PDB file of C-alpha atoms in Angstrom:
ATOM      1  CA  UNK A   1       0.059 -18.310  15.625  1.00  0.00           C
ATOM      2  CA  UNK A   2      -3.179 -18.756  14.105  1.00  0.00           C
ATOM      3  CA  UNK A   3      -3.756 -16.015  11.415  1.00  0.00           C
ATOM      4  CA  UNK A   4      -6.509 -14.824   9.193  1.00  0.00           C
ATOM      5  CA  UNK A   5      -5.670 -12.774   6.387  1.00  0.00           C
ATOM      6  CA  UNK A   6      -8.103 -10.989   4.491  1.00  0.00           C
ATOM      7  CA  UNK A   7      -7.212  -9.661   1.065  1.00  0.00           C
ATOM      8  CA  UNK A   8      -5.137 -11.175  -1.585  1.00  0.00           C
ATOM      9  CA  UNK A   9      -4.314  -8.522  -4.368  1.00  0.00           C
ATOM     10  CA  UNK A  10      -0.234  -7.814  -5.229  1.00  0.00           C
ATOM     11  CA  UNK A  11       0.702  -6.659  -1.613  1.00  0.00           C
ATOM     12  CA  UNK A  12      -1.572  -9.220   0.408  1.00  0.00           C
ATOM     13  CA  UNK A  13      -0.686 -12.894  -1.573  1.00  0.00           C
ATOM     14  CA  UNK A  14       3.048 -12.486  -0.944  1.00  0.00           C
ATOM     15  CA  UNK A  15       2.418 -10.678   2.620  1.00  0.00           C
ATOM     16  CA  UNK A  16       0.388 -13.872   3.755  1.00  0.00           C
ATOM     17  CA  UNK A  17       2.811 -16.469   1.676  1.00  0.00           C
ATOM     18  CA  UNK A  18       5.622 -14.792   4.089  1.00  0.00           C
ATOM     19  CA  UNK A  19       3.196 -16.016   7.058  1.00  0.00           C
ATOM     20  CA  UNK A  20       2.726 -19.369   5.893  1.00  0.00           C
ATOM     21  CA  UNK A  21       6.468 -19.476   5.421  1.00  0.00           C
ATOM     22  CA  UNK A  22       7.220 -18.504   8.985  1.00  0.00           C
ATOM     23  CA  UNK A  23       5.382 -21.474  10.189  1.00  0.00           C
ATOM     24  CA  UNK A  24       2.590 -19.638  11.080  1.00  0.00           C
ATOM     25  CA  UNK A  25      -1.593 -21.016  10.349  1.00  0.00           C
ATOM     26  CA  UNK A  26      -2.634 -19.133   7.905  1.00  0.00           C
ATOM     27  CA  UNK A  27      -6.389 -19.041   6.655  1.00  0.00           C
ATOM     28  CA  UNK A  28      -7.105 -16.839   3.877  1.00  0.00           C
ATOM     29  CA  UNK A  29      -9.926 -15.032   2.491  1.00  0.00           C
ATOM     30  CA  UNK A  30      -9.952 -13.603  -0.687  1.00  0.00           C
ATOM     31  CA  UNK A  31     -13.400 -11.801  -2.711  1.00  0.00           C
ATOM     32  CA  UNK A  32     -12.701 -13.909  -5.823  1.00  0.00           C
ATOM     33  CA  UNK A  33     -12.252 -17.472  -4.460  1.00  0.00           C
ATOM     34  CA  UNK A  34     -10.187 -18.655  -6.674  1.00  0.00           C
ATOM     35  CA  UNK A  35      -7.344 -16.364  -5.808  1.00  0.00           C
ATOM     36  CA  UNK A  36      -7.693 -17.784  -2.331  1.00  0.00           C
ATOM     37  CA  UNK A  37      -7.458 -21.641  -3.842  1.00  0.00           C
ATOM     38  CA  UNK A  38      -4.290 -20.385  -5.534  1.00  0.00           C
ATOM     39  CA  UNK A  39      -2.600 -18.677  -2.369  1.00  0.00           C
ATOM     40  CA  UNK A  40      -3.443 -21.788  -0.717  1.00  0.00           C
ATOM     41  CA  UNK A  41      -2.009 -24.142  -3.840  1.00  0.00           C
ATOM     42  CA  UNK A  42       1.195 -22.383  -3.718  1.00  0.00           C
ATOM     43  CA  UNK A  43       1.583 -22.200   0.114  1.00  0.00           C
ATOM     44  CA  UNK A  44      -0.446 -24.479   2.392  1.00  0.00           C
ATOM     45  CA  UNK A  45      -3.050 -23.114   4.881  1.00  0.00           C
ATOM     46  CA  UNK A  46      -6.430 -22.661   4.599  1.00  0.00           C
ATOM     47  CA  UNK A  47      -9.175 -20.535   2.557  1.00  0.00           C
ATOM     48  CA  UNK A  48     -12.230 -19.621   4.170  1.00  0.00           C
ATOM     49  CA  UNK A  49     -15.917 -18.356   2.648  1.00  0.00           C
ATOM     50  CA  UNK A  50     -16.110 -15.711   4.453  1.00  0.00           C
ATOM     51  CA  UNK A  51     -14.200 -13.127   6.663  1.00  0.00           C
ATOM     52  CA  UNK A  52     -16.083 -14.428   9.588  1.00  0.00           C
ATOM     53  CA  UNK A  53     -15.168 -18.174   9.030  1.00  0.00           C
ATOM     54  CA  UNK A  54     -11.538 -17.088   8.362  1.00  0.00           C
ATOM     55  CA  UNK A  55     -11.482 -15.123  11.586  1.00  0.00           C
ATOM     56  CA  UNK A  56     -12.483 -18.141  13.441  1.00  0.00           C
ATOM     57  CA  UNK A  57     -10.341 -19.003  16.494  1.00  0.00           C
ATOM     58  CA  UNK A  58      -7.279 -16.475  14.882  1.00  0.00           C
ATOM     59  CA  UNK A  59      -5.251 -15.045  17.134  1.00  0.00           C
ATOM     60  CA  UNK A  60      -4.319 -12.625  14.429  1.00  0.00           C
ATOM     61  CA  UNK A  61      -6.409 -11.186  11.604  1.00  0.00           C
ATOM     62  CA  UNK A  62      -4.521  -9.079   8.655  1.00  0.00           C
ATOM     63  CA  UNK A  63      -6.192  -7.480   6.453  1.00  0.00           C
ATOM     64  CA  UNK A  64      -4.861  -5.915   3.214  1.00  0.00           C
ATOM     65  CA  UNK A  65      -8.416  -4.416   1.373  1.00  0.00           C
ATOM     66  CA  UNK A  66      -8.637  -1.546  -1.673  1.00  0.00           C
ATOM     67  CA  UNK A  67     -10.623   1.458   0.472  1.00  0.00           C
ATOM     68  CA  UNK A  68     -12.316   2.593   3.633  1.00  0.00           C
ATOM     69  CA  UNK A  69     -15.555   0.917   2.487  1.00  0.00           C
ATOM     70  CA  UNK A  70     -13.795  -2.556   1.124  1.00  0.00           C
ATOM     71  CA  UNK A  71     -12.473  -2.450   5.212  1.00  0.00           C
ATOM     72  CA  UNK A  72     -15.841  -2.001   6.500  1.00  0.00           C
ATOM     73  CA  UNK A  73     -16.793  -4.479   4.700  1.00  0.00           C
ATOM     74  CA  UNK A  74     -14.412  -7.572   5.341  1.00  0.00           C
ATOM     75  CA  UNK A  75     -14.438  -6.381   9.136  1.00  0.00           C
ATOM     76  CA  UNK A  76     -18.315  -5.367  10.165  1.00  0.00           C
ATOM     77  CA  UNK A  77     -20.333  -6.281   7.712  1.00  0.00           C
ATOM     78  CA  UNK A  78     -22.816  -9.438   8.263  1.00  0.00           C
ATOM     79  CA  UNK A  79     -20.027 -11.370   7.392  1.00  0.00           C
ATOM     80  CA  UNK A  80     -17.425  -9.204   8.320  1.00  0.00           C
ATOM     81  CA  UNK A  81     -14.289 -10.861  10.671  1.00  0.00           C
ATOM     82  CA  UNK A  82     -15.480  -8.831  13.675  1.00  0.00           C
ATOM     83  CA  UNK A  83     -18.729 -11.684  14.037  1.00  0.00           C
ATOM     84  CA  UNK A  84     -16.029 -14.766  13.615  1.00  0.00           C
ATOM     85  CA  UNK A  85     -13.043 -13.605  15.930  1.00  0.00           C
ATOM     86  CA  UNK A  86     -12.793 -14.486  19.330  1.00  0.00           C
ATOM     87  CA  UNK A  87     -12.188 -12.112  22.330  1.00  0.00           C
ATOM     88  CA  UNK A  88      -8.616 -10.766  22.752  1.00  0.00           C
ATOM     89  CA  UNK A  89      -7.747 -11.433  18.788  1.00  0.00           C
ATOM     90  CA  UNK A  90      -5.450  -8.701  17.564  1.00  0.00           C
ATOM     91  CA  UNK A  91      -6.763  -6.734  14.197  1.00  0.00           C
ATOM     92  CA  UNK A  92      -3.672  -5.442  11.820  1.00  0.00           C
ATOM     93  CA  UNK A  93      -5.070  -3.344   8.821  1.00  0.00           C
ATOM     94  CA  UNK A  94      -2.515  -2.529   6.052  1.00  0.00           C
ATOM     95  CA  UNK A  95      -5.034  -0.981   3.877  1.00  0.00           C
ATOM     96  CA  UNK A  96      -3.855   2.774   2.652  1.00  0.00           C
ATOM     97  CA  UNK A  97      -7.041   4.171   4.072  1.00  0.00           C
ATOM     98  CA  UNK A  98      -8.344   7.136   5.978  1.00  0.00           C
ATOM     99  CA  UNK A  99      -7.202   8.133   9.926  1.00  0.00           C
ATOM    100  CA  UNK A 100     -10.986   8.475  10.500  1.00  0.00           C
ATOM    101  CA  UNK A 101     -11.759   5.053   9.367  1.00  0.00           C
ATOM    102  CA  UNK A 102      -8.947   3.564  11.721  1.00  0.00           C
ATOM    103  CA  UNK A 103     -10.182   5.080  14.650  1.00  0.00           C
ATOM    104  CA  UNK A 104     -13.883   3.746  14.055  1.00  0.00           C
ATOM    105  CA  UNK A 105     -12.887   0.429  13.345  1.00  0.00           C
ATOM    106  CA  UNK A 106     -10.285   0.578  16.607  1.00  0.00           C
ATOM    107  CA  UNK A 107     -13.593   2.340  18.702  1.00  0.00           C
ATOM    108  CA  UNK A 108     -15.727  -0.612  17.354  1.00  0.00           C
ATOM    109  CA  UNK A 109     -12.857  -3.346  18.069  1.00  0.00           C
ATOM    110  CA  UNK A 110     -11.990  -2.494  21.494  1.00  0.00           C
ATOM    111  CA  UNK A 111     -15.785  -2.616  21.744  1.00  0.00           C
ATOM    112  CA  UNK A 112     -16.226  -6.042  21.440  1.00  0.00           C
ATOM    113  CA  UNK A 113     -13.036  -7.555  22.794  1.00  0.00           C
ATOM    114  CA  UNK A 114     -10.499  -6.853  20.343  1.00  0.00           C
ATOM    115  CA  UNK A 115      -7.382  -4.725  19.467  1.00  0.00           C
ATOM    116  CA  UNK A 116      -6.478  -2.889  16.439  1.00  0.00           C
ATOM    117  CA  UNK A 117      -3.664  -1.587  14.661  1.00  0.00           C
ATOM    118  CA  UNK A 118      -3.818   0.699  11.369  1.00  0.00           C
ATOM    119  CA  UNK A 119      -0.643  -0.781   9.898  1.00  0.00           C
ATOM    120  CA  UNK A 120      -0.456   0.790   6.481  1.00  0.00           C
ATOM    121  CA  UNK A 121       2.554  -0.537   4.088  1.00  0.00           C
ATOM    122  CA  UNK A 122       5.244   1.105   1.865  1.00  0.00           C
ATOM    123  CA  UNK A 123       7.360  -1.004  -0.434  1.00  0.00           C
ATOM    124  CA  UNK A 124       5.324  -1.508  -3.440  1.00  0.00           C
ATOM    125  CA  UNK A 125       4.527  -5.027  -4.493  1.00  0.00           C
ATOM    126  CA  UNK A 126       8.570  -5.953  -4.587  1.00  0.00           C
ATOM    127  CA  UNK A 127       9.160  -5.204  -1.363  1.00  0.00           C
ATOM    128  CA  UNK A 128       5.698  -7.213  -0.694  1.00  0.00           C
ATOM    129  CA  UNK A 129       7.467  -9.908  -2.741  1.00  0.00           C
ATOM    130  CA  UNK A 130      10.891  -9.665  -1.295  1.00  0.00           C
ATOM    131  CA  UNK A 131       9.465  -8.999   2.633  1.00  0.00           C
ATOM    132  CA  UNK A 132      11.323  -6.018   3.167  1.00  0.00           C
ATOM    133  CA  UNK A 133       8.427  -3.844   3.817  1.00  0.00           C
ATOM    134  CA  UNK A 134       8.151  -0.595   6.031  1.00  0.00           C
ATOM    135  CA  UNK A 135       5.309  -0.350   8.245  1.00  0.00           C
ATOM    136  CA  UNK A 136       3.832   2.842  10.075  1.00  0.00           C
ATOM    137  CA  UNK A 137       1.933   1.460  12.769  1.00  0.00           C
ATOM    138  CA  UNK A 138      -1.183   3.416  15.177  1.00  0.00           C
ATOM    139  CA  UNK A 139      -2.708   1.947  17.810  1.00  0.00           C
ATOM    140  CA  UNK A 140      -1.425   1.266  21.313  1.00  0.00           C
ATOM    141  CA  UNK A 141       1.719   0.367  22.268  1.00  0.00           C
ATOM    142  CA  UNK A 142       0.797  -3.255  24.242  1.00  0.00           C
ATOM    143  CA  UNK A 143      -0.688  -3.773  21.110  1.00  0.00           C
ATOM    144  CA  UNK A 144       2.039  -2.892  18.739  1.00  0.00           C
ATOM    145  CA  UNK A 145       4.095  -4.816  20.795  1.00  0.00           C
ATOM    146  CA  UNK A 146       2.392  -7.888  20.503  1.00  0.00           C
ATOM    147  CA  UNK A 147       1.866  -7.807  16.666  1.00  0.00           C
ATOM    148  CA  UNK A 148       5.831  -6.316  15.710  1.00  0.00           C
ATOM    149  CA  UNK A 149       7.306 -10.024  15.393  1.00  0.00           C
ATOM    150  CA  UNK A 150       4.486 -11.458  12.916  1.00  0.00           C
ATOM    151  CA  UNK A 151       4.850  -8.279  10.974  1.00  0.00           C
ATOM    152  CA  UNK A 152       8.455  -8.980  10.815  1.00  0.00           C
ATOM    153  CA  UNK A 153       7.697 -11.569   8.635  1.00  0.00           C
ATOM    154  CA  UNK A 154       7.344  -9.282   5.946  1.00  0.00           C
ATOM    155  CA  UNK A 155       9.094  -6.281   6.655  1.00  0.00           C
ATOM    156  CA  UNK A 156      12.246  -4.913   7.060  1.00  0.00           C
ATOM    157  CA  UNK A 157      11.098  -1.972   9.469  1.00  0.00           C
ATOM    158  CA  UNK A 158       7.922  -2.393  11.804  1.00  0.00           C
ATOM    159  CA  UNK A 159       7.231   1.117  13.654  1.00  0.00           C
ATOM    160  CA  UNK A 160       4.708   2.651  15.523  1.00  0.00           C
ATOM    161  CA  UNK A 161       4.178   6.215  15.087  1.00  0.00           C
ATOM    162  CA  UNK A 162       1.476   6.658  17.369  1.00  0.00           C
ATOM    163  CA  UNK A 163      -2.328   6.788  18.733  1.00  0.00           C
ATOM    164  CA  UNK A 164      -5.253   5.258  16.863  1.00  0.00           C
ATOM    165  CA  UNK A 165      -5.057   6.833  12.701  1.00  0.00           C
ATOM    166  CA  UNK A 166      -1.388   7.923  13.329  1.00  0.00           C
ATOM    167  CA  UNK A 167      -0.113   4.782  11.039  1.00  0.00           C
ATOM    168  CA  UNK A 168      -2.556   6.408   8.324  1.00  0.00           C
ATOM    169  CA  UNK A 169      -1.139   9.575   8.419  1.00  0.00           C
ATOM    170  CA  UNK A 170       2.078   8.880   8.565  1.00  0.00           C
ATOM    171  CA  UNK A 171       1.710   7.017   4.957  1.00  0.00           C
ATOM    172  CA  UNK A 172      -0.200  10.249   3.576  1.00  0.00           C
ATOM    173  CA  UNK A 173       3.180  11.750   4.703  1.00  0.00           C
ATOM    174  CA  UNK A 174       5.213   8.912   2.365  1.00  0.00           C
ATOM    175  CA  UNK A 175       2.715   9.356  -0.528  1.00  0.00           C
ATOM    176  CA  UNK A 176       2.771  13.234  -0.631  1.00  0.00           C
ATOM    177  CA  UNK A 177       6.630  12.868  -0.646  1.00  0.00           C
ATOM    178  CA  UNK A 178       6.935  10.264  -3.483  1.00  0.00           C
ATOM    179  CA  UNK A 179       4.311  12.326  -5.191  1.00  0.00           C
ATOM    180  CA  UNK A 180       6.739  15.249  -5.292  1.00  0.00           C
ATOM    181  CA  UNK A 181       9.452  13.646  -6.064  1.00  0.00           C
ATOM    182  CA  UNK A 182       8.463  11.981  -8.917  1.00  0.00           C
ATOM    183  CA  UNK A 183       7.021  15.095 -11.015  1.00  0.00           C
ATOM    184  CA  UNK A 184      10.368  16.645 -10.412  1.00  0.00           C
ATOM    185  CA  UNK A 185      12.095  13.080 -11.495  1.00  0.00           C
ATOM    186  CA  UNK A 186       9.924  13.149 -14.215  1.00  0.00           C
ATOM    187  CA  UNK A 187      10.545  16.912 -15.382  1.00  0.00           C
ATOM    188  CA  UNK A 188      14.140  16.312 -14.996  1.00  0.00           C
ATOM    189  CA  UNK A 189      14.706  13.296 -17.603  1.00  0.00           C
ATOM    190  CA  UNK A 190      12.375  14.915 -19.647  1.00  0.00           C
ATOM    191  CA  UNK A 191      14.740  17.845 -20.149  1.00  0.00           C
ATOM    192  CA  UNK A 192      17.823  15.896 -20.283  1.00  0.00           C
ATOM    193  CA  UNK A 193      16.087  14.068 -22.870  1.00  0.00           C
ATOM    194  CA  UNK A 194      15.084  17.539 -24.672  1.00  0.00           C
ATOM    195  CA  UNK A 195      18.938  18.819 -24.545  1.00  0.00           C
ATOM    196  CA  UNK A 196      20.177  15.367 -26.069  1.00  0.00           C
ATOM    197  CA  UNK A 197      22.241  14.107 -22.862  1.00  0.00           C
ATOM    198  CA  UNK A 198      23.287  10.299 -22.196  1.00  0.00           C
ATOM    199  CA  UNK A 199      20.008  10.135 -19.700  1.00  0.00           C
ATOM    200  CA  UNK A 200      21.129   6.845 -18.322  1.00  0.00           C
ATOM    201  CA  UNK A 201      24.679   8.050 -17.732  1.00  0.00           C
ATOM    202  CA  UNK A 202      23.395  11.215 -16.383  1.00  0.00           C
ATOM    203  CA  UNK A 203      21.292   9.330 -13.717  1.00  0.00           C
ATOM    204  CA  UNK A 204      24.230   7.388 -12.139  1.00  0.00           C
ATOM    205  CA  UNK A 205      26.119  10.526 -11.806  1.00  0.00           C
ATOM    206  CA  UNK A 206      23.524  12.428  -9.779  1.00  0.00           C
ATOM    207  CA  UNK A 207      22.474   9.202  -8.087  1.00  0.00           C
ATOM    208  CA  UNK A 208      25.815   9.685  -6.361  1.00  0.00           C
ATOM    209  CA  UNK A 209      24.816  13.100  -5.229  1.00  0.00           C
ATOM    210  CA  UNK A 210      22.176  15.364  -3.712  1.00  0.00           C
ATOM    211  CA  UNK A 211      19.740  14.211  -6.157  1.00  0.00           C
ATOM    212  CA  UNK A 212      20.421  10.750  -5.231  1.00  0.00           C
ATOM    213  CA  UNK A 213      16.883   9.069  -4.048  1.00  0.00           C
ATOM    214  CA  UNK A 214      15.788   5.381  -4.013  1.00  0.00           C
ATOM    215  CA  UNK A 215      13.016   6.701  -6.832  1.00  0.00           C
ATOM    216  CA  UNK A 216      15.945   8.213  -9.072  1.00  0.00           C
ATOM    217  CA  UNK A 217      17.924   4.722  -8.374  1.00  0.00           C
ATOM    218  CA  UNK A 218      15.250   1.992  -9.182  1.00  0.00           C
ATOM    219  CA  UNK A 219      12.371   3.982 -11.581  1.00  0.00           C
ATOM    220  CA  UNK A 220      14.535   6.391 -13.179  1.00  0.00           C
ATOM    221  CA  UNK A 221      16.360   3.764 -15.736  1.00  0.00           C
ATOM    222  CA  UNK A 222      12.774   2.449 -16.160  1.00  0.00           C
ATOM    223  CA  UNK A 223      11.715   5.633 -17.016  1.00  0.00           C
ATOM    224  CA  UNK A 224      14.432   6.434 -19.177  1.00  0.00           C
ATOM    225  CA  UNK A 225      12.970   3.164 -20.996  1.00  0.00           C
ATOM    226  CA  UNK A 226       9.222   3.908 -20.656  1.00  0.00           C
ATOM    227  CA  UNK A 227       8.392   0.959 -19.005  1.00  0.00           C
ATOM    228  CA  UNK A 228       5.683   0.946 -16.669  1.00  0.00           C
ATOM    229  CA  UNK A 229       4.175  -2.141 -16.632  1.00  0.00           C
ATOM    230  CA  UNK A 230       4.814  -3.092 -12.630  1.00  0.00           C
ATOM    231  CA  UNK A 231       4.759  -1.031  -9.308  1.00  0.00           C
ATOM    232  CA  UNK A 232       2.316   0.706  -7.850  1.00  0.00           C
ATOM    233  CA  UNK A 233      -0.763   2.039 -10.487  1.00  0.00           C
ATOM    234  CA  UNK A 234      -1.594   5.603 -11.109  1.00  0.00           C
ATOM    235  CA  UNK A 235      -4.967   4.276  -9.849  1.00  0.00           C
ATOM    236  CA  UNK A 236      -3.986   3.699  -6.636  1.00  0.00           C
ATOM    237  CA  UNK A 237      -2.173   6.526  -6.288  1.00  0.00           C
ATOM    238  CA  UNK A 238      -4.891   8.908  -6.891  1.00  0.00           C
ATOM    239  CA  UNK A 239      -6.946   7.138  -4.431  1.00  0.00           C
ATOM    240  CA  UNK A 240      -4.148   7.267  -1.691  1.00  0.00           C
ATOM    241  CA  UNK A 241      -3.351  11.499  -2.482  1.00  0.00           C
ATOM    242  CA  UNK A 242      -7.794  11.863  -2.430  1.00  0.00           C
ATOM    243  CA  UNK A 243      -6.800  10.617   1.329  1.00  0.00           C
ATOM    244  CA  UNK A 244      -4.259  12.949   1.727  1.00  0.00           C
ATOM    245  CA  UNK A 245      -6.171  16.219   0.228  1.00  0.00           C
ATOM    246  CA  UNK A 246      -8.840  15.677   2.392  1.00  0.00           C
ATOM    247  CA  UNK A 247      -7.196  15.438   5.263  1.00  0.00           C
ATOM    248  CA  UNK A 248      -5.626  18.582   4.512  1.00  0.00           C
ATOM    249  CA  UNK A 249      -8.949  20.246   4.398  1.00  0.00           C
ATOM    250  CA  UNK A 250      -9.367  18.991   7.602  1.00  0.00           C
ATOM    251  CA  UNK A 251      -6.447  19.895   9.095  1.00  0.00           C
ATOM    252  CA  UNK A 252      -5.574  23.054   7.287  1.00  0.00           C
ATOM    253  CA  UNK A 253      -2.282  22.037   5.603  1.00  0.00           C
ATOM    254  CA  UNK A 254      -1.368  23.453   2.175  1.00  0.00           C
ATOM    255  CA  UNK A 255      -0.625  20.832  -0.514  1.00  0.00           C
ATOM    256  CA  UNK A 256      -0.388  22.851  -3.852  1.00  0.00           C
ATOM    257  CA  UNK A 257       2.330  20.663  -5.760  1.00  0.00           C
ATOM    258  CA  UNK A 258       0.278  17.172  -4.262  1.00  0.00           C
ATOM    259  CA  UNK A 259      -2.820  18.967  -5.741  1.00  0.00           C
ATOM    260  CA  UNK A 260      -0.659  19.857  -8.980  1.00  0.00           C
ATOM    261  CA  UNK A 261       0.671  16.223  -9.316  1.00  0.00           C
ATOM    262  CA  UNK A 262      -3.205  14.619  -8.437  1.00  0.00           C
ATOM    263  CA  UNK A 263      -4.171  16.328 -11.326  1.00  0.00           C
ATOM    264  CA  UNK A 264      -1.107  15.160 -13.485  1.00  0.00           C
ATOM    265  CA  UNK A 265      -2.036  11.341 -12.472  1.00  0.00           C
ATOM    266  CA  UNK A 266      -5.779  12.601 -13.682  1.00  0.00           C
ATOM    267  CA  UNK A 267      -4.743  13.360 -17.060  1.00  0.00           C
ATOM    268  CA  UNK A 268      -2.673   9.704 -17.170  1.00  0.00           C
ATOM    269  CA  UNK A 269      -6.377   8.073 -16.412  1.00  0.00           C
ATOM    270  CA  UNK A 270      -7.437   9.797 -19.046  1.00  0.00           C
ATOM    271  CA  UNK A 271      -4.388   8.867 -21.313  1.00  0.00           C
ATOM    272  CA  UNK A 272      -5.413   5.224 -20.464  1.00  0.00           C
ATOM    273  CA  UNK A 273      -2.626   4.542 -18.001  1.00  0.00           C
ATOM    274  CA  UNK A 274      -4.556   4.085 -14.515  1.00  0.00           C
ATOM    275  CA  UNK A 275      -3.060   0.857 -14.146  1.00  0.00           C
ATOM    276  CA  UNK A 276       0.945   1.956 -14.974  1.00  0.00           C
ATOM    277  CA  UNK A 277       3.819   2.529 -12.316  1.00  0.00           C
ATOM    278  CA  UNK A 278       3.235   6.209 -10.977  1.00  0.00           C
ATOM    279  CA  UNK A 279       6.600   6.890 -12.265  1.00  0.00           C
ATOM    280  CA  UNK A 280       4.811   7.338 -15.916  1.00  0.00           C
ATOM    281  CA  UNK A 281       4.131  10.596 -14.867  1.00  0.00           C
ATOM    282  CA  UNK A 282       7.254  11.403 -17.622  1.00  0.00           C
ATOM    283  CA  UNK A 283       4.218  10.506 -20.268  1.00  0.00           C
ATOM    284  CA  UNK A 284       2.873  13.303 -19.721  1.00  0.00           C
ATOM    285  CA  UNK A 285       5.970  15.177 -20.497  1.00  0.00           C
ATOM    286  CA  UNK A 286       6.718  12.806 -23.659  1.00  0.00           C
ATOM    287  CA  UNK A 287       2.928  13.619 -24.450  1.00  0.00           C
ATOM    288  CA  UNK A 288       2.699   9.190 -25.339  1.00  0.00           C
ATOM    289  CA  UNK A 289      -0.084   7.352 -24.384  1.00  0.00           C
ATOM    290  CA  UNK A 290      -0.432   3.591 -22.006  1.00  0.00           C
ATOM    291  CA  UNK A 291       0.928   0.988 -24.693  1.00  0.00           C
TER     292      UNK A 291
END
């Protein structure tokens, strides 16, 4: 197929590399150009100016953006991929971004001709790296059906939850339960630590047990370590629990321990660590600052 794909920070470069690798034509677009020159250096294709010229005669257009106003502008703006793509081209936006901004852009798309899926991602940048990424798919089900085997490209599970946002809000479900988990992770090494146990042998034991999680297994050596250099930063986290605390105003769900941990990941900003693993929450605990 012909694909755009707009957006190459950690998740998107790999995400459209798998692409190219599939044999698919990939045209990238990229706000600093020279990103896009090195995407296309390292894997073939094409870079475009603009979202509009990349969008130009796709079949597909991918998009992988920081917010709900980076989307708007790589898809509607005066440039945006919505004045380049050609009737019947099939929109897939992995941005971690608000249900209510998915279901305007899908309004606007079907609008003018096109589909759209919200298609937010949950791997972190190894599973980006590795293409073994999970994807929460809304939108409708023709749709979904048409995009599953290009996502498969780069993921390992391709699903779709439901109607127009429901992709969005299924990945405030992941991010309020990773956001749990790794306070009490953190609290829990941090009083093993405290009582003078073997931390690392203590985390394969549990690992085999109740406790056992894919968070204890892969960032609790790490944080046993304090390294925090890689994964997914504090600063994006706080941006993807703002999603999920508003929607809970909307909807009237209680999140006291996400509001809890939110703040935590405030007071890591603040300790200089926005762009650390959100496992460093243990910092906190340790009282050390971002080396």
């Amino acid at each position: 197929m012909r694909i755009a794909f707009l957006g190459l920070g950690v998740m998107g470069f790999p995400m459209a590399g798998h692409l190219a690798a599939k044999g698919h034509q990939v045209t990238v677009y990229n706000r600093t150009a020279s990103k896009a020159q090195s995407w296309v250096d390292q894997h073939g294709g094409t870079s475009a100016p603009t979202p509009a010229q990349a969008a130009r005669d796709a079949d597909m257009v991918c998009s992988c953006v920081g917010n709900d106003d980076d989307l708007r502008a790589v898809l509607t703006g005066p440039d945006g991929a919505f004045e380049g793509a050609p009737a019947g081209c099939v929109f897939v936006d992995h941005t971690t971004a608000s249900a209510d901004v998915a279901r305007e852009l899908g309004t606007i798309a079907a609008g003018r001709g096109f589909a759209f899926l919200d298609a937010p991602v949950s791997g972190g940048e190894a599973g980006a790296q590795k293409g073994v990424l999970t994807i929460m798919c809304g939108g409708d089900e023709a749709v979904f059906q048409r995009a599953e085997p290009v996502l498969a490209c780069y993921a390992r599970a391709v699903t779709r939850i439901g109607g127009a946002g429901s992709g969005q809000l299924a990945k405030m479900v992941n991010q309020i339960a990773i956001a749990g988990l790794l306070q009490g992770l953190s609290e829990a090494i941090a009083f093993g630590e405290r009582a003078g146990l073997d931390m690392p042998l203590v985390l394969d034991v549990i690992s085999k047990g109740a406790a056992g999680s894919w968070q204890l297994e892969n960032r609790g050596p790490t944080m046993v370590q304090d390294k925090f250099d890689f994964g997914f930063a504090v600063d994006w986290m706080r941006k993807d629990l703002g999603l999920c605390l508003d929607e809970a105003r909307r909807n009237g769900a209680t999140l006291p321990v996400t509001a809890l941990v939110d703040q935590f990941y405030a007071d890591l900003q603040q300790m200089g660590g926005g762009r650390d693993d959100t496992s460093s929450l243990i910092r906190r605990l340790r009282g050390t600052r971002s080396a």
